[in-house]
Tab-separated table of N, CA and C and ligand atoms in Angstrom:
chain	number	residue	atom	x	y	z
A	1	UNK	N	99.382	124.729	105.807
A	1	UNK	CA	99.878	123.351	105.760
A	1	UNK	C	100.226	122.975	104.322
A	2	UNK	N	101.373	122.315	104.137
A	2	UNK	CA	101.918	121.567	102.883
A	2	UNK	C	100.976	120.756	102.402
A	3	UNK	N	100.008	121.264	101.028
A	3	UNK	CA	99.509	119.599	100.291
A	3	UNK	C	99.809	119.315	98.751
A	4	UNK	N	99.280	118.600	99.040
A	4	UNK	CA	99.358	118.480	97.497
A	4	UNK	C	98.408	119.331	96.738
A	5	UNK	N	99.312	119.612	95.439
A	5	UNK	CA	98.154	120.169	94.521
A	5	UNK	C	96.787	120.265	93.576
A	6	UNK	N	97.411	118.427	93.696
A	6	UNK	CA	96.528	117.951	92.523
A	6	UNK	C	95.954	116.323	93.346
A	7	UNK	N	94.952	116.233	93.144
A	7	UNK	CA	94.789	114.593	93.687
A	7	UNK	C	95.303	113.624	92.101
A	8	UNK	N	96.021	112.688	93.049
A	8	UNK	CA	96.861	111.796	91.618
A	8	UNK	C	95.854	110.551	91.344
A	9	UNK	N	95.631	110.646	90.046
A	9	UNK	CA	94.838	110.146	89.470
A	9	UNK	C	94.771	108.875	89.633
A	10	UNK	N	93.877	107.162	89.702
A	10	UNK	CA	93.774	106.706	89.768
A	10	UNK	C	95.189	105.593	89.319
A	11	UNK	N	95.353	106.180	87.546
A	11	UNK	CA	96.322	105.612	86.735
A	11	UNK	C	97.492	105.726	87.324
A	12	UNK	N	97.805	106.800	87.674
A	12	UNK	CA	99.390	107.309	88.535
A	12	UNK	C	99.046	106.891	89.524
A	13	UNK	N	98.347	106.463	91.226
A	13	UNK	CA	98.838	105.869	91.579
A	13	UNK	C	99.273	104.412	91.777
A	14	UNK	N	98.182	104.100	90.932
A	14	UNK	CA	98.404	102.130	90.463
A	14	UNK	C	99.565	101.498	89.956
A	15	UNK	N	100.226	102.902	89.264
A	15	UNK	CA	101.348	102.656	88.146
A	15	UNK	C	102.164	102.523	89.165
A	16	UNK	N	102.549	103.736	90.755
A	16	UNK	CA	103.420	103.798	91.596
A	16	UNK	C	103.512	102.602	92.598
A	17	UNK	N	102.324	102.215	92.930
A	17	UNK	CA	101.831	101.000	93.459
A	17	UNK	C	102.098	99.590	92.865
A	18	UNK	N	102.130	99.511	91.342
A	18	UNK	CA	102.867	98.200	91.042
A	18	UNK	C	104.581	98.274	91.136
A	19	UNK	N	104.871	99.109	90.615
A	19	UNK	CA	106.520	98.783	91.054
A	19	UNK	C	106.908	98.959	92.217
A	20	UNK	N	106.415	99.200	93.063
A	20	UNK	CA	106.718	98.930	94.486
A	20	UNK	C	106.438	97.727	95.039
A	21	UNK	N	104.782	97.017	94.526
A	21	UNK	CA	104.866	95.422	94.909
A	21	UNK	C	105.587	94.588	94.293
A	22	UNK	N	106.325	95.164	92.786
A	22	UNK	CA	107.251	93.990	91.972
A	22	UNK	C	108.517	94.265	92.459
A	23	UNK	N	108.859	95.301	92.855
A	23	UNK	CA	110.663	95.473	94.145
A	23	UNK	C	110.171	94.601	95.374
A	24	UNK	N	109.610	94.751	95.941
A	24	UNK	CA	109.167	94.307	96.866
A	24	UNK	C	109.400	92.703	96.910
A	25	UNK	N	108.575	91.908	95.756
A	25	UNK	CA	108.177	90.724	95.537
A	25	UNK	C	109.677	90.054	95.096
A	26	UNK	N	110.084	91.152	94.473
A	26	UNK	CA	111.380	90.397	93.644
A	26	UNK	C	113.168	90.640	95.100
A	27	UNK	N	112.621	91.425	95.752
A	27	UNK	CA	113.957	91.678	96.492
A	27	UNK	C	113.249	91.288	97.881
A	28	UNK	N	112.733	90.349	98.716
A	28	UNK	CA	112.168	90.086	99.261
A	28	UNK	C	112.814	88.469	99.645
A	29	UNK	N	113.081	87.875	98.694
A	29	UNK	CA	113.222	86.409	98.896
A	29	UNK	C	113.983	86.000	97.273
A	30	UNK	N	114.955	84.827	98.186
A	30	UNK	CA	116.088	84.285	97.198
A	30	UNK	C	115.532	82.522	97.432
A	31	UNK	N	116.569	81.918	96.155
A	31	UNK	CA	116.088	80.928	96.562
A	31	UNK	C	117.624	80.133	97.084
A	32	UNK	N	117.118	78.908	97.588
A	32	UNK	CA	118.632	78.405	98.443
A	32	UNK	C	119.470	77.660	97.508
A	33	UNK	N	120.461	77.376	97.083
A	33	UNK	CA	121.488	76.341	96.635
A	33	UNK	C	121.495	75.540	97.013
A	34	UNK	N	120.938	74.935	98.020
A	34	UNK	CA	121.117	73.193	98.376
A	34	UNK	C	119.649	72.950	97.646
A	35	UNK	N	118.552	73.473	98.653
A	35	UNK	CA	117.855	72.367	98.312
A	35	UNK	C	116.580	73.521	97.351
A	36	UNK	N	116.862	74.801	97.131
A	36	UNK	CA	116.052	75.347	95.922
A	36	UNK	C	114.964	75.844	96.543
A	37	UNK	N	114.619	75.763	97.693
A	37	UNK	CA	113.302	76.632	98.330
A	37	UNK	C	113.529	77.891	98.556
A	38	UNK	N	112.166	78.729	98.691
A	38	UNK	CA	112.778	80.193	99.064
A	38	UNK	C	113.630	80.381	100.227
A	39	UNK	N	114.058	81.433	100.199
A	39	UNK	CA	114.750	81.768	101.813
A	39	UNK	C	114.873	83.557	101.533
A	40	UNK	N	115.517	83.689	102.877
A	40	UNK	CA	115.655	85.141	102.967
A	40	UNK	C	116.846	85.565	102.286
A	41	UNK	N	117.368	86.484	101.857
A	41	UNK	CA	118.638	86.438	101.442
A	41	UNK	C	119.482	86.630	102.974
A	42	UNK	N	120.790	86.134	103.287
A	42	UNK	CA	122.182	86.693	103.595
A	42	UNK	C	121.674	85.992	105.269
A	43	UNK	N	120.547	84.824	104.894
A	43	UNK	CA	120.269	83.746	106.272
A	43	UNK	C	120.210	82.724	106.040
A	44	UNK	N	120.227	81.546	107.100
A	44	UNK	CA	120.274	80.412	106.941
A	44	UNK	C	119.160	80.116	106.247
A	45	UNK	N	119.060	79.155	105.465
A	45	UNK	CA	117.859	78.398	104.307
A	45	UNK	C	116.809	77.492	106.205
A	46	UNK	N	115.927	78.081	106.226
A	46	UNK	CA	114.787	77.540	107.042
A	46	UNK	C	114.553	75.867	106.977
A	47	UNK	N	114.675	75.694	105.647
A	47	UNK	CA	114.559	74.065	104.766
A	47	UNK	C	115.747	72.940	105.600
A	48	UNK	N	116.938	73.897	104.948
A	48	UNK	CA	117.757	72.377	104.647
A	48	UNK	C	118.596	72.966	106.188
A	49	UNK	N	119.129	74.126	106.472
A	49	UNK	CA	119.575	74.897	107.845
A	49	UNK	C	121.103	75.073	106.768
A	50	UNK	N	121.513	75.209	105.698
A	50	UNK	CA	122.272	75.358	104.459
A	50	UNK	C	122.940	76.736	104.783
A	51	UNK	N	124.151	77.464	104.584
A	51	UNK	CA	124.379	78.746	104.498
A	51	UNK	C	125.620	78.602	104.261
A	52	UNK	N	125.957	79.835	102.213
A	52	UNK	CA	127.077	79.442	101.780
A	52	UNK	C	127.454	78.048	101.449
A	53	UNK	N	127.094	77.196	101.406
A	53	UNK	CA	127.393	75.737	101.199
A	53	UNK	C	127.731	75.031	102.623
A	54	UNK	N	127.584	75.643	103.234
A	54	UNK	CA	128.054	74.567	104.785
A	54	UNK	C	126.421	74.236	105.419
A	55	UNK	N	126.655	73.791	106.338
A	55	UNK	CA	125.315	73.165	106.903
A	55	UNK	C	125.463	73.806	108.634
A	56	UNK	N	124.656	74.731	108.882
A	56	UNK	CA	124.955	75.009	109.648
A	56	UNK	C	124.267	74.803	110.995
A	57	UNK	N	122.830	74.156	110.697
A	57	UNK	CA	122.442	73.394	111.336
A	57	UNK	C	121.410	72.433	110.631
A	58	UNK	N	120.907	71.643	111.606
A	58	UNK	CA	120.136	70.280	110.825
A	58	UNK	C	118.611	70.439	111.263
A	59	UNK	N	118.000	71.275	110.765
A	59	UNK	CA	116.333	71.260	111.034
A	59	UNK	C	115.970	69.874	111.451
A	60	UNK	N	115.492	70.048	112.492
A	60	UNK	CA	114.239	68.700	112.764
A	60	UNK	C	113.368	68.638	112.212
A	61	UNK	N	112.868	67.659	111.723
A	61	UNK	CA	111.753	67.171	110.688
A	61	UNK	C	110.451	67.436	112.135
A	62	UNK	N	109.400	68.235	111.504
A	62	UNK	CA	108.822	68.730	112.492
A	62	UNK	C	107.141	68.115	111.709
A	63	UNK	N	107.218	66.748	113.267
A	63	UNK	CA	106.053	65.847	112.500
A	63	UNK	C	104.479	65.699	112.831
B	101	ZN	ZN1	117.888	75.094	101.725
């Protein structure tokens, strides 16, 4: 069976492990042009219902 050779050291994998949660964290979520909250990228803004500058629908204020 294929293994590894070496067990990777604590340092190497923490090091591999943070830039994967900072891609992650950073390509994960945009923020919207209308009203500046996060959103997903290349979807409607959850907030304002905003996409591209049009309004594409009108969230109900959910009370
Ligand atoms: Zn919005």
């Amino acid at each position: 069976m294929p293994n590894p050779r070496r067990k990777i050291s604590r340092s190497k994998r923490d090091k591999r492990r943070a830039s994967w949660a900072a891609k992650l964290k950073s390509s994960s979520l945009s923020i919207c042009e209308n009203c500046s909250e996060m959103k997903i990228p290349h979807h409607v803004c959850p907030h304002c219902g905003y996409y591209k500058g049009k309004s594409v629908y009108t969230p109900e204020s959910v009370s």
